[in-house]
Coordinates of C-alpha atoms in Angstrom, one line a residue:
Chain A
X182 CA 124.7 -53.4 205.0
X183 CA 123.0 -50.3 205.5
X184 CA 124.6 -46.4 205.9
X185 CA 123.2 -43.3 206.5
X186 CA 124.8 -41.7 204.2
X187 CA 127.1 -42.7 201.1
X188 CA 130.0 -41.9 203.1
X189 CA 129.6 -41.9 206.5
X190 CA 133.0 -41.3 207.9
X191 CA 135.2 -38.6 209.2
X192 CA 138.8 -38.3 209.2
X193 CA 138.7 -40.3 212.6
X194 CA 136.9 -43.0 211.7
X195 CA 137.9 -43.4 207.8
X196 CA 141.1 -44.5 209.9
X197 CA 139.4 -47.2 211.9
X198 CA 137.2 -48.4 208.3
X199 CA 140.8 -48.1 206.4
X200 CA 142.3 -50.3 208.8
X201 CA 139.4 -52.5 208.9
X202 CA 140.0 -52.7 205.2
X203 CA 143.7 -54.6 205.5
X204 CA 143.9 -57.3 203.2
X205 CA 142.4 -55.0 200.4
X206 CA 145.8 -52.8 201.5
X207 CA 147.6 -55.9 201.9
X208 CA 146.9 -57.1 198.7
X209 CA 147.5 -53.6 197.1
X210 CA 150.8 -53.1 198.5
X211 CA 152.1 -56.8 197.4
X212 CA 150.6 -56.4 194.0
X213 CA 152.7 -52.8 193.9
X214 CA 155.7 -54.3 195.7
X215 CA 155.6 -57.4 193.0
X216 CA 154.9 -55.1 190.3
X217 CA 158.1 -53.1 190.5
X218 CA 160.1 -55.9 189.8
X219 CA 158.0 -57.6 187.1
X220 CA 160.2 -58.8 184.6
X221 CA 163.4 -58.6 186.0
X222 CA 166.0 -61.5 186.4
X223 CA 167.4 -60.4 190.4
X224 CA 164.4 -58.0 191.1
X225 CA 164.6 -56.6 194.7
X226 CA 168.0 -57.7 194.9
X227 CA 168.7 -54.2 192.9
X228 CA 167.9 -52.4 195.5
X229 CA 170.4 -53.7 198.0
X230 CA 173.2 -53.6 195.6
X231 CA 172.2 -49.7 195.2
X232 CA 172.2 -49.5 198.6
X233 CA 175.8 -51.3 199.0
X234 CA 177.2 -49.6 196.3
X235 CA 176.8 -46.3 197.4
X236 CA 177.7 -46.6 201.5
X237 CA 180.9 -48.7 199.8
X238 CA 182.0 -45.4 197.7
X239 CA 181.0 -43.4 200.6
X240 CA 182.9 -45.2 202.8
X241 CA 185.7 -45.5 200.5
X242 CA 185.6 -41.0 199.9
X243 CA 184.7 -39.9 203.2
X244 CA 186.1 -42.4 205.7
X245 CA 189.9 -40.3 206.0
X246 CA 188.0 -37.0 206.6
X247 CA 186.3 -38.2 209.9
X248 CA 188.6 -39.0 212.7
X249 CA 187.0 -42.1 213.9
X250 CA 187.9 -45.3 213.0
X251 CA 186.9 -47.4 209.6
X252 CA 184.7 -49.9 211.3
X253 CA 183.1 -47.3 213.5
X254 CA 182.5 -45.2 210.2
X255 CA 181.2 -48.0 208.2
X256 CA 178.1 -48.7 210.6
X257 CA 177.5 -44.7 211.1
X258 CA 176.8 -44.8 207.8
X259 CA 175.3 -47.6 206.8
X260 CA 172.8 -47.5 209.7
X261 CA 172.1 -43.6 209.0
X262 CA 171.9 -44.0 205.8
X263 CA 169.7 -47.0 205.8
X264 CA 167.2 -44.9 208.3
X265 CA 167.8 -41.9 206.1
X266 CA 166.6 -44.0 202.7
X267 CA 163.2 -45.0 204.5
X268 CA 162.5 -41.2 205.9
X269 CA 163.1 -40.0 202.4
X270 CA 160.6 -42.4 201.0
X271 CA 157.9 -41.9 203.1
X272 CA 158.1 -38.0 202.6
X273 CA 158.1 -37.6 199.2
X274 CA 155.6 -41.1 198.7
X275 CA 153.8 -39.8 201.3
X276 CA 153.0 -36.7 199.1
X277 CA 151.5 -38.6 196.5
X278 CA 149.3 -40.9 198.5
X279 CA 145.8 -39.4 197.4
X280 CA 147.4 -37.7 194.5
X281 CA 148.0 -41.4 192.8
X282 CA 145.3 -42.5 194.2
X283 CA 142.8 -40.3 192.4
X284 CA 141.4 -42.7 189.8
X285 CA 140.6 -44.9 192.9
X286 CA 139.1 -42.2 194.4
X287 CA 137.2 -41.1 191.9
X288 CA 135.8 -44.5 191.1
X289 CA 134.3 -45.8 194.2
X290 CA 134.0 -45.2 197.7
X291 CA 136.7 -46.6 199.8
X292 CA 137.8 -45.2 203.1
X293 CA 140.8 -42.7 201.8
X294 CA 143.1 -44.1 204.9
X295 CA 143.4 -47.6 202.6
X296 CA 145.5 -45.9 200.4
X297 CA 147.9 -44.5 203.3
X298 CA 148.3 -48.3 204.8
X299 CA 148.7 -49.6 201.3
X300 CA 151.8 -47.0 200.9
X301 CA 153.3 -47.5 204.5
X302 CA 153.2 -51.3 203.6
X303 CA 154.8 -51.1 200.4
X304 CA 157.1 -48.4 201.8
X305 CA 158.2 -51.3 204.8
X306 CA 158.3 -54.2 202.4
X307 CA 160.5 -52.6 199.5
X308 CA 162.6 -51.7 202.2
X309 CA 162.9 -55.6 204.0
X310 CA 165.8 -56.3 201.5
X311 CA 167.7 -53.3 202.3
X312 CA 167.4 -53.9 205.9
X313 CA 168.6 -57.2 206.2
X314 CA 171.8 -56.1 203.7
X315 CA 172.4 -53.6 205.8
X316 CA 172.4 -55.5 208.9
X317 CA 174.6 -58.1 207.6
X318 CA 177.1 -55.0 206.8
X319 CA 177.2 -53.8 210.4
X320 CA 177.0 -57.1 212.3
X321 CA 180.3 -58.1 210.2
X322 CA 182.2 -54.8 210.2
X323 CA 181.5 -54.2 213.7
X324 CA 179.2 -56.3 216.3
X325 CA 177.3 -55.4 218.9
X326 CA 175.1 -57.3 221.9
X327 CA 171.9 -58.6 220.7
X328 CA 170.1 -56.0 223.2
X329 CA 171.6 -53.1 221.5
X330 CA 170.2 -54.7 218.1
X331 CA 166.8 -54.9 219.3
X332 CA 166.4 -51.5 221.0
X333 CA 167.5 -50.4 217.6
X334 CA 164.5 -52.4 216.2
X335 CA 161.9 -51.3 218.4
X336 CA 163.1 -47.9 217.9
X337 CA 162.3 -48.3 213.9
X338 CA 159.0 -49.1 214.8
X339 CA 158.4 -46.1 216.4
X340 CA 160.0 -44.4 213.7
X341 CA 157.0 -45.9 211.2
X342 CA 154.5 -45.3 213.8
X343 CA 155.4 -41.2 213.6
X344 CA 155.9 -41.5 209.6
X345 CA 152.3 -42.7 209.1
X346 CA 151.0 -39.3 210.5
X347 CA 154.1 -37.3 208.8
X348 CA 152.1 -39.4 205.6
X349 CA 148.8 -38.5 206.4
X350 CA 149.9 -34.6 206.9
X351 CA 151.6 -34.5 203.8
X352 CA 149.4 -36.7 202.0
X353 CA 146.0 -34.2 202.6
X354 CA 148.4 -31.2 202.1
X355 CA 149.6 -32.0 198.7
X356 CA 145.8 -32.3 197.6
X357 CA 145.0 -28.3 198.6
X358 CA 148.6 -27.4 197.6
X359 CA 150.2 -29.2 195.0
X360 CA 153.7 -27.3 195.3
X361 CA 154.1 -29.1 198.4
X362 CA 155.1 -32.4 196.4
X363 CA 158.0 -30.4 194.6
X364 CA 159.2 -28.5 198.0
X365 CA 159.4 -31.8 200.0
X366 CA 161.4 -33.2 197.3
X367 CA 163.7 -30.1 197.4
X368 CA 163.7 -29.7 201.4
X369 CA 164.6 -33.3 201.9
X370 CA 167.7 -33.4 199.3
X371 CA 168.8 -30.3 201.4
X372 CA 168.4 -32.2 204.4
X373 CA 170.4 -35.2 203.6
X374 CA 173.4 -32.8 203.6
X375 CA 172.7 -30.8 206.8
X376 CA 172.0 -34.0 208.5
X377 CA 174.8 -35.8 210.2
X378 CA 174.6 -39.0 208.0
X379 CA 178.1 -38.6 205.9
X380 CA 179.3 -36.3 208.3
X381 CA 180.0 -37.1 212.4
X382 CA 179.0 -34.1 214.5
X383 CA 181.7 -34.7 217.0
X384 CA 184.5 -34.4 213.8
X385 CA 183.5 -31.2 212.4
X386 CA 183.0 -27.0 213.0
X387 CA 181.2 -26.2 216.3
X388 CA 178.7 -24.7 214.0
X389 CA 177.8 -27.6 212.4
X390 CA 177.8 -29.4 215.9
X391 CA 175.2 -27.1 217.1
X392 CA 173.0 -26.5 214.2
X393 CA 172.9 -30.8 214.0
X394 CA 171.2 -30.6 217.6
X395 CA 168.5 -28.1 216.6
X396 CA 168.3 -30.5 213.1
X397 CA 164.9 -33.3 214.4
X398 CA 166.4 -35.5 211.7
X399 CA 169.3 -36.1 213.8
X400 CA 167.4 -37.6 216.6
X401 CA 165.0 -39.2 214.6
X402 CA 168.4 -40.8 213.3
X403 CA 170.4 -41.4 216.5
X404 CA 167.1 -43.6 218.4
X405 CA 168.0 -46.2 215.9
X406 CA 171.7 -45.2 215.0
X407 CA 173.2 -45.0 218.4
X408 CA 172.5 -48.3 219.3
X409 CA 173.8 -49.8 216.3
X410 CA 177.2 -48.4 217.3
X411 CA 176.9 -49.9 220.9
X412 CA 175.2 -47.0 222.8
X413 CA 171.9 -45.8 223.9
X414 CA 170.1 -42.7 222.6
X415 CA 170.2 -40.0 225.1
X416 CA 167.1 -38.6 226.7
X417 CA 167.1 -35.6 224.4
X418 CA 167.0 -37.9 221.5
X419 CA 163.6 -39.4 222.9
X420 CA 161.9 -35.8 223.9
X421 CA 162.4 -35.1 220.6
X422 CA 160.8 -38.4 218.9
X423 CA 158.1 -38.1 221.3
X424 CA 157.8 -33.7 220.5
X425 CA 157.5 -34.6 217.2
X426 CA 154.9 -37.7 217.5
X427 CA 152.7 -35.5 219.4
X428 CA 153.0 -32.4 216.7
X429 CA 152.7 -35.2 213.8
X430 CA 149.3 -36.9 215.1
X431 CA 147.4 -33.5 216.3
X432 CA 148.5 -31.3 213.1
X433 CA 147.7 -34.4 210.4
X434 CA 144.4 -35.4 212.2
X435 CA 143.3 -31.8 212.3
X436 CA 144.1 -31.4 208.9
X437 CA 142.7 -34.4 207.4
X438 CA 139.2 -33.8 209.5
X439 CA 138.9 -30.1 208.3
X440 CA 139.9 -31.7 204.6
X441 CA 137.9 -34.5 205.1
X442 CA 134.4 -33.9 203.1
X443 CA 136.0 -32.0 200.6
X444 CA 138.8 -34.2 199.4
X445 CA 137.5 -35.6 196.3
X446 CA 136.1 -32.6 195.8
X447 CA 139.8 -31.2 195.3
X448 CA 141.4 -34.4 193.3
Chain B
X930 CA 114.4 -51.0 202.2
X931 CA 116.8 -48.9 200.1
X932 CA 116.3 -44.8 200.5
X933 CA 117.8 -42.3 199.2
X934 CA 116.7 -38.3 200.2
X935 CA 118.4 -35.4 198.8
X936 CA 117.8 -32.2 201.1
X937 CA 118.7 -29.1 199.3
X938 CA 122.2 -30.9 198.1
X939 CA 124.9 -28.5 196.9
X940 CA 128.1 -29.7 195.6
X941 CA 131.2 -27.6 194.5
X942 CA 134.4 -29.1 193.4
X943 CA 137.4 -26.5 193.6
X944 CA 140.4 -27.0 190.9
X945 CA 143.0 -24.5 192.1
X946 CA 144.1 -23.5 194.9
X947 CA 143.1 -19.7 195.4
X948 CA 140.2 -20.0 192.4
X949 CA 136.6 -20.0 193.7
X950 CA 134.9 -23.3 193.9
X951 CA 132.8 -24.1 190.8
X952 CA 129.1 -25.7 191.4
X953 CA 128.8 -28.6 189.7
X954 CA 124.8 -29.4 191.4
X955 CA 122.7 -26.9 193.2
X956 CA 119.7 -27.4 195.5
X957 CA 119.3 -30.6 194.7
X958 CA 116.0 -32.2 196.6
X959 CA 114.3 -35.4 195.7
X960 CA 113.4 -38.5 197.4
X961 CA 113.8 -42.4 196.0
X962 CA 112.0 -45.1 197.6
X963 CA 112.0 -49.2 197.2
X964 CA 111.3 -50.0 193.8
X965 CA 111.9 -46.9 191.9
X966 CA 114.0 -46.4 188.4
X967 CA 115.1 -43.1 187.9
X968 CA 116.6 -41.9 184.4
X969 CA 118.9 -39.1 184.3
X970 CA 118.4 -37.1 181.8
X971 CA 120.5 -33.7 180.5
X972 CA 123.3 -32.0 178.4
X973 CA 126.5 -33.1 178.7
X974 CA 128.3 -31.5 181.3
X975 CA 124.9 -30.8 182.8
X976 CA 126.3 -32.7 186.2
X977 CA 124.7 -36.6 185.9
X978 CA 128.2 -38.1 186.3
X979 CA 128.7 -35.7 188.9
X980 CA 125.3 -36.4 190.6
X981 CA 125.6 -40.5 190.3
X982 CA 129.4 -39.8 192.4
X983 CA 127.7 -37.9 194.6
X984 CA 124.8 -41.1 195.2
X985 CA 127.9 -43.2 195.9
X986 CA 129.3 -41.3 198.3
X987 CA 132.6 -40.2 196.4
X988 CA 132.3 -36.8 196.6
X989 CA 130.5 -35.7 200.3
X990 CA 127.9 -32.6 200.1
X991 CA 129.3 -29.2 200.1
X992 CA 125.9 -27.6 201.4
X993 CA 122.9 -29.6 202.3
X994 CA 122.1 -33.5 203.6
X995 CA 122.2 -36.7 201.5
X996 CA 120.5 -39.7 203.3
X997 CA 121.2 -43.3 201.5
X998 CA 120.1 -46.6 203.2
X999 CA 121.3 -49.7 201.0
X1000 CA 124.5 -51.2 200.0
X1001 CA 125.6 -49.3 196.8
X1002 CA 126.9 -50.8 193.7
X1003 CA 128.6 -48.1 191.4
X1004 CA 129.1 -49.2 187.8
X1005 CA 130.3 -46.3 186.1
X1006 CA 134.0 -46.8 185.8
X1007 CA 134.5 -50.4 185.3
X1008 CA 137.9 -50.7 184.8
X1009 CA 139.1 -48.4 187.9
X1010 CA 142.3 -49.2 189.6
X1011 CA 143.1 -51.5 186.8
X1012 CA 146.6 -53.0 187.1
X1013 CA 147.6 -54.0 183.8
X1014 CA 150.7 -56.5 184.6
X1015 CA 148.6 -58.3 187.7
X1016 CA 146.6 -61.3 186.3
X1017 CA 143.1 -61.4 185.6
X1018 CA 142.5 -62.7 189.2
X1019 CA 144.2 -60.5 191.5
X1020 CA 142.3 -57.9 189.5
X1021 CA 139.1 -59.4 190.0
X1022 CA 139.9 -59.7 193.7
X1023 CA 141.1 -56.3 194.0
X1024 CA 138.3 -54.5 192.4
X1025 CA 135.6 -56.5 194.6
X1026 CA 137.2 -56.1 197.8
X1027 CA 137.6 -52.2 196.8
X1028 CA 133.8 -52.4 196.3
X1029 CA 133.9 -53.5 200.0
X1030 CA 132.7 -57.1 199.5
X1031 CA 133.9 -59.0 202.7
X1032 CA 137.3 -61.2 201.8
X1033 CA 135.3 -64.7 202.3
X1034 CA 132.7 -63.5 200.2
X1035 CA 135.0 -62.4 197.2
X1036 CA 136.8 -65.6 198.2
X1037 CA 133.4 -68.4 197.5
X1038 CA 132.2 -66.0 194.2
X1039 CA 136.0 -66.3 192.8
X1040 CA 135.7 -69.8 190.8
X1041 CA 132.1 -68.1 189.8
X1042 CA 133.6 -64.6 188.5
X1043 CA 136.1 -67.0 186.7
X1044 CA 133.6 -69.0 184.8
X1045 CA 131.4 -65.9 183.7
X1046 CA 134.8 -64.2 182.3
X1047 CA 135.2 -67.4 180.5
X1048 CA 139.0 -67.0 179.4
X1049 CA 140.5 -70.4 180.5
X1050 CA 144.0 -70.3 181.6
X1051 CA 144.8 -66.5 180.7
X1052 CA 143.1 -65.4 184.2
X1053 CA 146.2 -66.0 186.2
X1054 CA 148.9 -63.8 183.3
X1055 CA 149.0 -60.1 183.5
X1056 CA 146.1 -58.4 181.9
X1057 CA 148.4 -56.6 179.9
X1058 CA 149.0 -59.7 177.4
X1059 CA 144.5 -60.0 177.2
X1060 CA 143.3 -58.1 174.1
X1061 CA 140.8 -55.4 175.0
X1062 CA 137.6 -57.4 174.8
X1063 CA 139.2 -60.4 176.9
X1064 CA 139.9 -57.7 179.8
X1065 CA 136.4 -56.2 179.3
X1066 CA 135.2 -59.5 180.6
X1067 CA 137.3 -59.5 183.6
X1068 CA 136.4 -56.5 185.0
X1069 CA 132.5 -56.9 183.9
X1070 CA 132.2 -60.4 185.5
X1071 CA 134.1 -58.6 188.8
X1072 CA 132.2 -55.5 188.8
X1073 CA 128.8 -57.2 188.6
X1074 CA 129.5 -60.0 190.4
X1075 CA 127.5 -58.5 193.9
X1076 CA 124.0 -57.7 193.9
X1077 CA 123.4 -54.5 195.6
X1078 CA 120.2 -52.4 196.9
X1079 CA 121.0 -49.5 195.2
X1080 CA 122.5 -49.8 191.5
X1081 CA 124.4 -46.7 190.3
X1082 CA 124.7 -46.5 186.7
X1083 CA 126.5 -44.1 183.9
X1084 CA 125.0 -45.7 180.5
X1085 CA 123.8 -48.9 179.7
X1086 CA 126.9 -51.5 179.3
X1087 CA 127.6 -53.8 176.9
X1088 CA 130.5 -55.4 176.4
X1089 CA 132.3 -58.0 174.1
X1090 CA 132.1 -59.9 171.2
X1091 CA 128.3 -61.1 170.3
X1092 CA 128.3 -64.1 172.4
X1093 CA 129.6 -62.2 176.0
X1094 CA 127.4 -59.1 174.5
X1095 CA 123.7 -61.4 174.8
X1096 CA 125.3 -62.4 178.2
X1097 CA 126.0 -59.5 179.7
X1098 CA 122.9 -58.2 178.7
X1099 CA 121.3 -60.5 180.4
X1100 CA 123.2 -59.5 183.8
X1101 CA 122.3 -56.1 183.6
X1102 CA 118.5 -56.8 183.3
X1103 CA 118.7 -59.4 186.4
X1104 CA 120.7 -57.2 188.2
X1105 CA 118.8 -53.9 187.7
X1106 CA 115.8 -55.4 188.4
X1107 CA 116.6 -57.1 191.5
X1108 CA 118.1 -54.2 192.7
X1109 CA 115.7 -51.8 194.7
X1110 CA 116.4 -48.2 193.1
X1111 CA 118.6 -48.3 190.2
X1112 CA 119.5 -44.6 189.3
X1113 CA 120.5 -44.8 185.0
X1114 CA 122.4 -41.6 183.7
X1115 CA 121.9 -42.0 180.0
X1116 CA 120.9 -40.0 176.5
X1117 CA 119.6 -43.0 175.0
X1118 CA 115.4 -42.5 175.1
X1119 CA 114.3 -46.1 174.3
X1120 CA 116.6 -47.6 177.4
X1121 CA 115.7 -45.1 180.0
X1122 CA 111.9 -46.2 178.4
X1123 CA 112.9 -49.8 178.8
X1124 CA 113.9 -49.5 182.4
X1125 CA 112.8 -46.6 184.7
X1126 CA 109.7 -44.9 185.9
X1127 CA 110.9 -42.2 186.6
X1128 CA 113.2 -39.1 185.1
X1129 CA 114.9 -36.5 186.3
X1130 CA 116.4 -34.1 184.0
X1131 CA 119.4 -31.9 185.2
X1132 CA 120.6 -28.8 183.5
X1133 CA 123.5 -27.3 184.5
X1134 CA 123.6 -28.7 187.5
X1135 CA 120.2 -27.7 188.8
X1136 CA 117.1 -30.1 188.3
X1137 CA 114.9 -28.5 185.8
X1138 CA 112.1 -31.4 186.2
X1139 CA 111.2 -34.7 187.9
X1140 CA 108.6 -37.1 186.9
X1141 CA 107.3 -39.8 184.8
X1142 CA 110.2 -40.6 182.5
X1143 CA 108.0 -40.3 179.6
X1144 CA 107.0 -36.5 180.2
X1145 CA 110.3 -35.7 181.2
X1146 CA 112.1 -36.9 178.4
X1147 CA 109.1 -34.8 176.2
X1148 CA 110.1 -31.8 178.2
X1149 CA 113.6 -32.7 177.7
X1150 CA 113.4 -33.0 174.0
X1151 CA 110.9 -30.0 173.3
X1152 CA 113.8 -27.9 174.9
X1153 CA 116.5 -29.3 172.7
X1154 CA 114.5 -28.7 169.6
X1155 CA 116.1 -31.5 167.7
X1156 CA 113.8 -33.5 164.8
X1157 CA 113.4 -37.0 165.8
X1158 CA 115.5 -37.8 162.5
X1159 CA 118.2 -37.4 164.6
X1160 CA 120.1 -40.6 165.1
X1161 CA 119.4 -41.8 168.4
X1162 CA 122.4 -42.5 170.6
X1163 CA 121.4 -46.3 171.1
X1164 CA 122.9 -46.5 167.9
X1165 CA 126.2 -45.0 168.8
X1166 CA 126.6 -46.9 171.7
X1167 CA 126.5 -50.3 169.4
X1168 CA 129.4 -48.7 167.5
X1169 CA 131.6 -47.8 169.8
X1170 CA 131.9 -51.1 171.9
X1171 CA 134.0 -53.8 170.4

């Protein structure tokens, strides 16, 4: 193996090498994802009962406040909340990619992009459990056509396709600006409020109706949401997923190439 | 053929956000070929740490052009990315494959790494139940376990009780002197003696000579004004490994 120089990549292709790089990320992530639960007598199983316990109670407060119907509630929630969970992990995990990486870094000379793949990876897998709890909830409370289910599916693939460059973004960011770890953990408990995931749009103020369509968490929400509850996302809902994909990937792979050479340098 | 050319290499690492950026190595220019053992020699804080890093390609240029044809082995953190509740063997497989030894490769040296690390069963529990000289051979037999063309080095290492000591030892002179540059940041004078031609001293970042590692560590020396009744560090470095 020869180089012309100790680290011949840019942001472009430290992507490609990163990738090329998947069972050490594999590995990584399983090693994290086993890790978490070393120890324990139920492991993951902890996470789904968190995740069950609280749509139960918030079923249980906030189901009389919203005109619609208990069943229909239920899966508005559960599903929302279940997307919700894995947007809010990626943001504020996506902050501390490099950040927690640093020893790594430091110590020998990997493509960065492992690190992001590692963390998407572990993100997905910690998150399998939930998921299939989740599913259970809404295919017994309230079923829908198989179709409906996998356009869902597909759509939370495309939601992880535009989180890996919201990761990326956030990820080089945090390096220059450290603060930014802290605000995304303060912006995001904001937006879990001012996002209709508790709340139905069509059952509260007009105010809160409009400012929910100007709100890209909504859409991001309602591609994978809406067809839980037995009908498709709207056009809008995809111009914005597909607004924000193309904002995501030029803003985070302009950043991380201007970043690039001098990342290390910053850690 | 291993290479490595420094052209006028520059490197500033910045530690806040609106600070100015802090030169850790100016103007660096030097060229190793096939063959040569280069000593670094300086201070500490004087920027070898800083400069091996930069050799390996973890920290990129801020100013100039660094040229390195070889596959790079970097020993001067061995326990790096050390997970202490995986086993012995995920960490071994982890580290090399971080190294960026091809998965089928780390795969046919595994039983090998194994046997040189020597602790029987205790390779597949969490390394957090090893005591410190049992991990110490893990992550020695993993982080040597390649032979590369270009062997980065901070210190001499060696690890373990007297047995694994004589036998890792032994590794580091095969494997420095079948590599084809070996670059050896160290203050101990007999070792640098014992295993490079050449010397480059560095002081504060900026090469202050470059030579036969004899004259430069004269040069080096004369500056410190230190008596050679000083103990020399060799002797330090047997203390402080258990």
């Amino acid at each position: 193996m020869t180089s012309t120089a100790p680290r011949d990549l840019n942001g472009f292709t430290d992507l490609a090498a990163g990738m090329r790089a998947w069972r050490t990320w594999a590995l990584l992530a399983i090693e994290d994802y086993r890790v978490r639960y070393h120890r324990t007598l139920i492991g993951p199983l902890w996470v789904a009962i968190s995740f069950a316990a609280f749509v139960g109670v918030k079923i249980f407060i906030f189901s009389f406040a919203m005109s619609r119907d208990l069943q229909y509630y239920s899966v508005y929630l559960c599903a929302g909340f279940l997307v919700w969970m894995f947007i809010v992990q990626v943001f504020s995990e996506g902050c501390t990619t490099f950040l927690a990486a640093k020893s790594w870094i430091l110590g020998i000379p990997a493509p960065y992009s492992l690190f992001l793949y590692q963390g998407m990876l572990r993100n997905i897998v910690s998150y399998l459990v939930t998921l299939i709890v989740a599913l259970i909830i809404v295919y017994t409370v309230r079923p829908v056509p198989l179709p409906y289910v996998a356009v869902s599916f597909l759509s939370f693939l495309l939601l992880i396709f535009l989180m890996f460059w919201v990761q990326l973004f956030l990820a080089v960011l945090s390096v220059r600006i450290r603060d930014v770890v802290q605000l995304v953990n303060v912006f995001m408990r904001i937006m879990f409020f001012l996002t209709p995931i508790l709340w139905i749009p069509s059952a509260v103020s007009a105010g809160a109706r409009a400012f929910a369509q100007y709100n890209p968490f909504t859409h991001l929400l309602a591609i994978i949401r809406e067809p839980l509850l037995g009908s498709m996302p709207t056009a809008v809902n995809w111009y914005v997923y597909l607004g924000l994909l193309a904002i995501s990937i030029i803003s985070s792979l302009g950043l991380y190439s201007l970043e690039y050479r001098r990342l290390a340098a910053r850690l | 053929m291993a290479k490595i050319e420094l052209d006028n290499v520059s490197l500033a690492l910045s530690n806040s956000l609106f600070g100015k950026d802090e030169y850790i190595l100016r103007e660096l220019s030097f060229t190793l070929n096939q063959g040569d053992r280069l000593a670094l020699i300086g201070r500490n804080g004087a920027g070898k740490s800083t400069l091996l890093r930069l050799l390996s390609g973890v920290y990129l240029p801020t100013t100039g052009d660094i040229k390195v044809d070889g596959k790079v082995s970097a020993l001067f953190n061995l326990s790096v990315g050390h997970r202490r509740e995986s086993s012995g063997r995920t960490n071994m497989i982890i580290r090399t494959l971080m190294q960026g030894e091809k998965y089928e490769e780390v795969k046919a040296k595994l039983p090998e790494m194994e046997a040189y690390a020597d602790i029987g069963r205790y390779i597949e529990r969490p390394m957090e139940t090893y005591s410190q000289g049992m991990a110490m051979r893990v992550t020695f037999s993993a982080a040597t376990a390649f032979r590369p063309d270009i062997l980065l080095m901070d210190e001499w290492l060696g690890v373990g009780d007297a047995e694994f000591r004589a036998k890792s030892a032994e590794r580091m002179t095969e494997m420095s002197s079948s590599s084809g540059i070996l670059v050896l940041a160290t203050h101990n004078e007999r070792l640098s003696m014992e295993n490079c031609n050449l010397g480059l001293w560095i002081d504060r970042g900026r090469m202050k000579a470059l030579g036969n590692v004899e004259e430069v560590w004269a040069q080096y020396k004369a500056s410190m004004k230190v008596s050679s009744e000083v103990p020399q560090p060799d002797q330090m470095l047997d203390d402080s490994n258990g």
